[in-house]
Coordinates of C-alpha atoms and ligand atoms in Angstrom, one line a residue:
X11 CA -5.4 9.3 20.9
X12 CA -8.7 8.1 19.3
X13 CA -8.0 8.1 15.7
X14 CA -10.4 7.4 12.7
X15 CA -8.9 5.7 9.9
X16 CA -10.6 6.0 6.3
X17 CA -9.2 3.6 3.2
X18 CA -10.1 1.2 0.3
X19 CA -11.4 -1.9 2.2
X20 CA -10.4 -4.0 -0.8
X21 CA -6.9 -5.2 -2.1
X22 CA -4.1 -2.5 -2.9
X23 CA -1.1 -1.4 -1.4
X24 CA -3.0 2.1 0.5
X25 CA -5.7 0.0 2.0
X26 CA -3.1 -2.8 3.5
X27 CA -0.9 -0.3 4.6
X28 CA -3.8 1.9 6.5
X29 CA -5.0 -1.2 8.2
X30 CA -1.6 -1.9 9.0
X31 CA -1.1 1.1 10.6
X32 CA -4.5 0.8 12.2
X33 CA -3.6 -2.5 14.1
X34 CA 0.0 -1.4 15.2
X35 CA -1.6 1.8 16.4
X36 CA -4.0 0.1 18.7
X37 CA -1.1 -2.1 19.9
X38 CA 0.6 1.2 21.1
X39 CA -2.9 2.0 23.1
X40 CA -4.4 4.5 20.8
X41 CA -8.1 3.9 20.0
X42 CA -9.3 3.4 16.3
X43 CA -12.0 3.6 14.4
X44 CA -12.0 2.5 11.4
X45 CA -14.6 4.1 8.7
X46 CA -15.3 2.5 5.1
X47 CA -17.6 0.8 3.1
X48 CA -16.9 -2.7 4.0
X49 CA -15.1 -4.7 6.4
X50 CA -10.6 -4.2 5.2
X51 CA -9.4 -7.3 4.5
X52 CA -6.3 -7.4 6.8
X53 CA -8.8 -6.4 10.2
X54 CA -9.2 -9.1 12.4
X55 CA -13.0 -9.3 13.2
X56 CA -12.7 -9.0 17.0
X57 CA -9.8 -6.5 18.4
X58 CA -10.4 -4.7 21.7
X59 CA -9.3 -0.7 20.5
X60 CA -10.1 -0.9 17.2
X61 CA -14.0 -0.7 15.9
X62 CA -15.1 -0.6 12.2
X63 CA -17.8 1.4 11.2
X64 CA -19.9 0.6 7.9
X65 CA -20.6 3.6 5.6
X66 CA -24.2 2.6 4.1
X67 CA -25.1 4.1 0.6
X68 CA -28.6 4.6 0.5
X69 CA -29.8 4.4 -3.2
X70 CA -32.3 6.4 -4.7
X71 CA -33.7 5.8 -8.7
X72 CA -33.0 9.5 -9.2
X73 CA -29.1 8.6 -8.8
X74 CA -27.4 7.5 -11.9
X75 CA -24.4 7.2 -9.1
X76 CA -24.6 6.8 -5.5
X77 CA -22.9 9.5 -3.6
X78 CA -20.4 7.7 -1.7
X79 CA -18.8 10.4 -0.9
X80 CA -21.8 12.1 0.9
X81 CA -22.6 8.8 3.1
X82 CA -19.2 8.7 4.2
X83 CA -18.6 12.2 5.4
X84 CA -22.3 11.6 7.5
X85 CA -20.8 8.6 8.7
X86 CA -17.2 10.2 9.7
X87 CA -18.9 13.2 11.2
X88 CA -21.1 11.2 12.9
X89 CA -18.7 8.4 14.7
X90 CA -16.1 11.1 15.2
X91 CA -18.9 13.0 17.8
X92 CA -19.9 9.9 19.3
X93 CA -16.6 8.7 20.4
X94 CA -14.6 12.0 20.5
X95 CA -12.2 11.6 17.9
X96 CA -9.3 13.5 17.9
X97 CA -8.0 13.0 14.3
X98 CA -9.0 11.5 11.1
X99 CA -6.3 10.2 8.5
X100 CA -7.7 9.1 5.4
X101 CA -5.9 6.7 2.6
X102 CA -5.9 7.9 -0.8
X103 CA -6.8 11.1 -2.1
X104 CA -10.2 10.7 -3.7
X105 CA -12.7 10.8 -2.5
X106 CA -11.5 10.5 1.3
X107 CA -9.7 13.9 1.7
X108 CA -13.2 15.7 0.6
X109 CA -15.4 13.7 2.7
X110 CA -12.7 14.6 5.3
X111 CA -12.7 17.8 4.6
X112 CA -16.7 18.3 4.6
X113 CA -16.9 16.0 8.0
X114 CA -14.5 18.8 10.0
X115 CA -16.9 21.3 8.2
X116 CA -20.1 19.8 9.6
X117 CA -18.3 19.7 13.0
X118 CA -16.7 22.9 13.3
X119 CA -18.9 24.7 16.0
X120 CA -18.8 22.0 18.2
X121 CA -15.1 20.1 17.8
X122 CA -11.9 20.3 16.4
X123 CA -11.6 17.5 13.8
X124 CA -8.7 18.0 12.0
X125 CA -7.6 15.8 9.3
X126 CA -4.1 14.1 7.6
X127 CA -4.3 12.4 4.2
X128 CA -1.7 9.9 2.9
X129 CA -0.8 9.6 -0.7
X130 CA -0.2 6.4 -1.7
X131 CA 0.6 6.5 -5.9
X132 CA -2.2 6.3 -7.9
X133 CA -4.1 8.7 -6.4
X134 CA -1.1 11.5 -7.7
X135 CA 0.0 9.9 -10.4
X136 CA -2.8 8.2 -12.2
X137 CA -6.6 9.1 -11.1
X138 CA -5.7 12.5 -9.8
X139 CA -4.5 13.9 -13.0
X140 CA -7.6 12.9 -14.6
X141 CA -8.9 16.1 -15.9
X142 CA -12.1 15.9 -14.2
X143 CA -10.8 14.7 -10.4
X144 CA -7.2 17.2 -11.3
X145 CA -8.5 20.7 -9.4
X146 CA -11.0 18.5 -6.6
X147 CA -7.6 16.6 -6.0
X148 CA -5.4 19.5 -5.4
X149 CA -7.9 21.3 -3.0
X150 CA -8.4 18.4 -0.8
X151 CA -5.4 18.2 -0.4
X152 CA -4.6 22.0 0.1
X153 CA -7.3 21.8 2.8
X154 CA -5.7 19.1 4.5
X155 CA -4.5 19.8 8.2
X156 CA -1.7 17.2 7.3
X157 CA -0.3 15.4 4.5
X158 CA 2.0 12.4 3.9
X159 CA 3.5 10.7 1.2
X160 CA 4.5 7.2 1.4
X161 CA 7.9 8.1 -0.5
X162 CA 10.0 11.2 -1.1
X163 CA 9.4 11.0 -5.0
X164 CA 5.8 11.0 -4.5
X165 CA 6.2 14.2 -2.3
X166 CA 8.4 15.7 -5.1
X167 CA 5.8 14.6 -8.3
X168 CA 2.6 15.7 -6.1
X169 CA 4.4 19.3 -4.9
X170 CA 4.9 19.5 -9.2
X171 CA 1.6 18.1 -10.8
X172 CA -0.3 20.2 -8.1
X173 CA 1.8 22.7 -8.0
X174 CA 1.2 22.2 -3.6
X175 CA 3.2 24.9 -1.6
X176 CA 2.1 23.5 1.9
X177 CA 4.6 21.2 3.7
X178 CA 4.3 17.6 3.2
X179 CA 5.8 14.7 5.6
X180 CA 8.0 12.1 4.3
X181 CA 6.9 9.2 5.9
X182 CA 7.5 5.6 4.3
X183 CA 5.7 2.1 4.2
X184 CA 6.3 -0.4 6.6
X185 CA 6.6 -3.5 7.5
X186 CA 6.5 -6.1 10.9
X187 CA 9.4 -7.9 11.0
X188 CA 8.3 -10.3 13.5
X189 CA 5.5 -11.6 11.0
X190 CA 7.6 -10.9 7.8
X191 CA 10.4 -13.4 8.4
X192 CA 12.4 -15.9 6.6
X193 CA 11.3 -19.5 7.4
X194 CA 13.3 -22.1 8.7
X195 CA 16.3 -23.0 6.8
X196 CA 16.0 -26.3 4.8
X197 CA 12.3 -25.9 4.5
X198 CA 11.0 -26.3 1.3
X199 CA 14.7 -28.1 -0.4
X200 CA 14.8 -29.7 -3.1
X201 CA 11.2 -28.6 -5.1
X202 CA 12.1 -26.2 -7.8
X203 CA 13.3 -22.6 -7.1
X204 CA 9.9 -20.1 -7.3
X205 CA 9.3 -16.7 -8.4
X206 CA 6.6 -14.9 -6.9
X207 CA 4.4 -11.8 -8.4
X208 CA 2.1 -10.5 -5.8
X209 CA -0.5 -7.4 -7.1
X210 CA -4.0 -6.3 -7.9
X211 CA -3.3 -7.3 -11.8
X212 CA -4.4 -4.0 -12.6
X213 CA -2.1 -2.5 -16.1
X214 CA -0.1 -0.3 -13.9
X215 CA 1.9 -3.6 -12.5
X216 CA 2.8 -5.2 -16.2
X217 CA 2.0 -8.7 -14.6
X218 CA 2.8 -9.7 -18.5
X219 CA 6.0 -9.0 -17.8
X220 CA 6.1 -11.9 -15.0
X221 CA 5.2 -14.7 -17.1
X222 CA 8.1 -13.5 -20.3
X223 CA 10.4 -13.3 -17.3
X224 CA 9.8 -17.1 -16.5
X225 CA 9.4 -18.2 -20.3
X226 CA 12.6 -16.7 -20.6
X227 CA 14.7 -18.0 -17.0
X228 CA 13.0 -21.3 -17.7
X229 CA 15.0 -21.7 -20.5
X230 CA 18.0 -22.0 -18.6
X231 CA 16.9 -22.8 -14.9
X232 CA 14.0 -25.2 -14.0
X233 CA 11.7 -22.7 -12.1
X234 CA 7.9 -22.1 -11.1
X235 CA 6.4 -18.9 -10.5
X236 CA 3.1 -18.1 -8.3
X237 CA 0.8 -14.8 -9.4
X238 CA -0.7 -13.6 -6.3
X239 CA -3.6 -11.4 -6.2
X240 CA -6.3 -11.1 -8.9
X241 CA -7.5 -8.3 -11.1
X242 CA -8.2 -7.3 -15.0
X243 CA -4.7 -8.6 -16.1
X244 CA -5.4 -11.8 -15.1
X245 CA -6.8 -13.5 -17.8
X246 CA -4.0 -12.3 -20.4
X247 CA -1.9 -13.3 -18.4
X248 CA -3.5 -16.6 -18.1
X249 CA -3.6 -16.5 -22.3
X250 CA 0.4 -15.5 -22.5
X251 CA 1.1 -18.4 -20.6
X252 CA -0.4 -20.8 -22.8
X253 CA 0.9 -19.0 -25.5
X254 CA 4.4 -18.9 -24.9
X255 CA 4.3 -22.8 -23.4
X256 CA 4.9 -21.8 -19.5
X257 CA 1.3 -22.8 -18.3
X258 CA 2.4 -25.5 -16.2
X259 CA 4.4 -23.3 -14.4
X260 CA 2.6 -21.0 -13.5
X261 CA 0.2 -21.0 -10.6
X262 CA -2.3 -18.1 -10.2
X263 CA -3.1 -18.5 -6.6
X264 CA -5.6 -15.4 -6.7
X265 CA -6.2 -13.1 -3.5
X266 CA -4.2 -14.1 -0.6
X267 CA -5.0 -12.7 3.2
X268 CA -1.6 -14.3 4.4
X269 CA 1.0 -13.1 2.4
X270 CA 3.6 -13.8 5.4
X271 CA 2.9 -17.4 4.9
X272 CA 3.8 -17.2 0.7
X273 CA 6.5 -15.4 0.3
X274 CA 9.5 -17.0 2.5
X275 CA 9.0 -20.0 0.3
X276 CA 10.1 -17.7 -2.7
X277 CA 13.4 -17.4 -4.3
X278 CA 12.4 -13.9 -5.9
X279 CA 10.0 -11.2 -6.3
X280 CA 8.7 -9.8 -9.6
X281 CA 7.7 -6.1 -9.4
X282 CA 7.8 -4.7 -13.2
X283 CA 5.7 -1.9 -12.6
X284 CA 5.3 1.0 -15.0
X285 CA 5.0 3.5 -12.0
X286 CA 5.1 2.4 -8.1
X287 CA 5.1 4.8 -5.5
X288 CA 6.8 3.2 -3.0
X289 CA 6.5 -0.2 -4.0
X290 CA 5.0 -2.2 -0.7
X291 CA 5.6 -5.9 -1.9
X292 CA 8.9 -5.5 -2.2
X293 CA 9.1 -4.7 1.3
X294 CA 7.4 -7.1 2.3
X295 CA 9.4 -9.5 0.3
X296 CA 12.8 -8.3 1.5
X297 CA 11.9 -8.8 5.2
X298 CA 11.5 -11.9 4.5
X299 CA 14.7 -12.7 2.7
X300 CA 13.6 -12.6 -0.7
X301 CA 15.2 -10.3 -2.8
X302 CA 13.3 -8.1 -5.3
X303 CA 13.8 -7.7 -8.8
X304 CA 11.9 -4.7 -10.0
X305 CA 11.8 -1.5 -12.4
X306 CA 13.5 1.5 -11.5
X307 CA 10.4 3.9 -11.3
X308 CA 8.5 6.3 -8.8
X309 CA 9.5 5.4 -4.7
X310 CA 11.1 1.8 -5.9
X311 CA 14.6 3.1 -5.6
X312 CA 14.0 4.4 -1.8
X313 CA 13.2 1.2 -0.7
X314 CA 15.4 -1.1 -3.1
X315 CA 18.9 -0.6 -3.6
X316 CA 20.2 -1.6 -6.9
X317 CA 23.0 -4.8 -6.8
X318 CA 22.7 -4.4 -2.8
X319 CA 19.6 -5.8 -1.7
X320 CA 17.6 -6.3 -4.8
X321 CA 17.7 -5.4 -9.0
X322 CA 16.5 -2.1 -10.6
X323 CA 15.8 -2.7 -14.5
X324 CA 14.0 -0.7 -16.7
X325 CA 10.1 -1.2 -17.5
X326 CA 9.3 -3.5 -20.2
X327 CA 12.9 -4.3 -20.7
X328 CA 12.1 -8.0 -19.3
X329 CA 15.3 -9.7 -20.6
X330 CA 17.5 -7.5 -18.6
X331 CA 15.1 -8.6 -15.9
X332 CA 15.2 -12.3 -16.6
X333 CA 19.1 -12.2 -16.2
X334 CA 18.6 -10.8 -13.0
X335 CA 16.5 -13.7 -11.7
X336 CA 18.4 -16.3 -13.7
X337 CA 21.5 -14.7 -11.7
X338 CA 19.6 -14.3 -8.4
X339 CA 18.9 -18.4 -9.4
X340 CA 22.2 -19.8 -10.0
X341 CA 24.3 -18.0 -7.7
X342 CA 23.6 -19.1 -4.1
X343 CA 26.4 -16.8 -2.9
X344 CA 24.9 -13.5 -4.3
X345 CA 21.5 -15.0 -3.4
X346 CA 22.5 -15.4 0.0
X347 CA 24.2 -11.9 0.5
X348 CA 20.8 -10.2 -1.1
X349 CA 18.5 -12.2 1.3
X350 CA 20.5 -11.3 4.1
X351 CA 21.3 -7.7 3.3
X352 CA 16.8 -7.4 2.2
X353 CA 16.4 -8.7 5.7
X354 CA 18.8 -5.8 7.3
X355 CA 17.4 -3.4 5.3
X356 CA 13.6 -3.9 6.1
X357 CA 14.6 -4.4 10.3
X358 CA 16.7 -1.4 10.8
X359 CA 15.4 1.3 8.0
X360 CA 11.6 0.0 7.6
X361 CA 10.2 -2.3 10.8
X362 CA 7.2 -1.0 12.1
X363 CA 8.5 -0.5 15.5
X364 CA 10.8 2.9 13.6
X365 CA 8.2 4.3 11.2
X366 CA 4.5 4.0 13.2
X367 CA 6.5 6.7 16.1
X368 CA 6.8 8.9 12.8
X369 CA 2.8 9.0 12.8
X370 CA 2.6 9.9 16.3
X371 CA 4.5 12.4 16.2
X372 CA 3.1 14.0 13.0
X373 CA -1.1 13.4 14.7
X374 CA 0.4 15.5 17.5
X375 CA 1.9 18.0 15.8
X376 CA -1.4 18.2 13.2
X377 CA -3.1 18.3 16.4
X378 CA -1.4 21.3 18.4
X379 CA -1.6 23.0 15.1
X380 CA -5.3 23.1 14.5
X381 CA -7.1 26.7 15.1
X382 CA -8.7 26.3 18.4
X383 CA -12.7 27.0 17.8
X384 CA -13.9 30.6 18.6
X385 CA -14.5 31.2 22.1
X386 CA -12.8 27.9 23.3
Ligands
LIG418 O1 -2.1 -0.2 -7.0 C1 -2.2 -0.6 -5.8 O2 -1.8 -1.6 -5.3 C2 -2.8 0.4 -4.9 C3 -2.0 1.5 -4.9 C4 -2.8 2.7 -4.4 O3 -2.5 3.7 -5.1 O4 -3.6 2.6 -3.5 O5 -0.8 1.3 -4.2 C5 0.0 2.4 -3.9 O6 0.1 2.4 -2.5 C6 1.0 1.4 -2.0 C7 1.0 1.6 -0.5 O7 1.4 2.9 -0.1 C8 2.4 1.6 -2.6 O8 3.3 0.7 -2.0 C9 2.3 1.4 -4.1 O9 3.6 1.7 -4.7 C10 1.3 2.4 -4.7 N1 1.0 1.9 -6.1 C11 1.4 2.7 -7.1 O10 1.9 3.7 -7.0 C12 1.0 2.1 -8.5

């Protein structure tokens, strides 16, 4: 299939995943296109089946705002003629779906372009129910020719807030186990056991709650913890560390292109999220051995299961969660069974290899579907 692929270019969970899914895809022989504003950061430069296409906004004094939105439905209409797409599947609900949805519109007497968008969180939960994006939302996705969810409560909250009767597909993150791996045992023994928090630092993710997690373990276990990624929580989080006397154990490493290479030197993962869709860090951490202790919101509990492979504490209750990682820290037999059964889980419910098939099937299907054009 030739497939055009439309996301956030920039750090977050929807644009990793769709450039993800964009690489695997092209592995598998498809050829993809992908269509954004700027370069994503997980696409290599050079990659035989898979092209990226700038979306240029033209400014004009008239325009308090430029109309992204515009540029990039010119832009998907336009590389979808020229190389004879057969689908576009856009990340993230605004404003993708619409220019989506106004691309297959500027096409539709001379192809089919039908279109699938993936829900990712934010986009339902947060932006979407904005009064002013709430009714834009819900038609773009109406007019979708397909729609995913990256976890079943997302499907359940978006067929409520929107009220959507048209059937939406299931289909959950993923990760690659072959580059998500533990590392060699012994490797790193003997520094300090480290936690690891790995966002966009935006309030949504609580990264707060990371540093009173350590200022409280540290009081019993000598630990470190890294902040990964960067983002407006940052710097009070930067502040509560100086403030509650943690400073020097905290590293803020700020955005990371190789998270493979971080995490298998991590003893465990902070997620304290106030909502989380499906909750992709953790994934990521658990196929590498390292088990997650997170809040028990949104998609979390899909992916993590509480006292198997992982912790599942409430938000903002951070000394439940600190007893978690003090536990995870002292007991190298429960720390051993979590690593191991975080590893199982992420080969045989969430590798890549079982879940990009599920996509496949679903272009197909979105595919055969679409009205055929008059008098084709
Ligand atoms: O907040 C982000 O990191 C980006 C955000 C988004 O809405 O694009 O991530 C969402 O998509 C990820 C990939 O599907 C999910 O793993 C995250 O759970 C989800 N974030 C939220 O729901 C807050």
């Amino acid at each position: 299939m030739r497939i055009g692929i439309t996301c956030y270019p920039t750090y977050g969970g929807s644009g990793i995943v769709a450039t993800e899914l964009g690489l695997e895809l092209a592995l598998r022989g498809h050829e993809i296109h992908f269509i954004s504003y700027a370069h994503p950061i997980r696409l290599p430069v050079e990659s035989e089946q898979v092209h990226f296409h700038e979306v240029e906004v033209a400014n004009y004094p008239l325009f308090a705002y430029p109309p992204y939105c515009l540029a990039l439905a010119g832009r998907m209409a336009e590389v979808a003629e020229r190389y004879e797409l057969d689908l576009l599947h856009v990340h993230y609900a605004l404003p993708h779906a619409v220019s989506a949805l106004l691309a297959r519109q500027m096409l539709a007497a001379r192809r089919n372009l039908p279109f699938v968008t993936t829900l990712h969180g934010t986009d339902i939960t947060l932006v979407g129910q904005e009064p002013s994006y709430f009714a834009i939302t819900k038609y773009s996705i109406e007019s979708s020719d397909g729609i995913t969810t990256v976890s079943q409560y997302l499907n359940d909250r978006t067929r409520e807030v929107f009220g959507i009767e048209k059937p939406m597909r299931t289909i959950h993150n993923f990760v690659n186990c072959e580059l998500y791996h533990p590392r060699e045992p012994g490797t790193g023994a003997g520094r300090r056991p480290r936690l690891i928090h790995i966002s966009n630092f935006r309030p949504v993710k609580r990264p707060a709650d990371c540093i009173r997690i350590l200022a409280e373990v540290s009081k019993t276990v000598d630990c470190e913890l890294w902040m990964v990624g960067d983002g407006p929580e940052r710097g009070p989080c930067e502040r509560l560390a100086r403030e509650l006397g943690v400073s020097q154990r905290v590293e803020f490493c700020g955005k990371q292109d190789h998270i493979e290479r971080l995490l298998p030197g991590a003893s465990v993962l902070l997620l304290p999220s106030e909502h989380e869709a499906f909750g992709l860090a953790a994934l990521e951490a658990m196929a590498c051995g390292v088990p997650p202790v997170a809040t028990r919101v949104g998609g979390v509990a899909e992916l993590v299961r509480d006292g198997v492979d992982g912790f599942l504490e409430a938000t903002g209750d951070t000394a439940a969660q600190a007893a978690r990682v003090a536990r995870l820290l002292t007991d190298s037999v429960l720390h051993r069974r979590m690593s191991e059964a975080a590893q199982l889980a992420a080969r045989t419910r969430f590798d890549s290899r079982r879940i990009i098939p599920q996509y496949e099937d679903y272009y197909r299907e979105v595919i055969g579907n679409f009205p055929a054009r008059a008098g084709v």
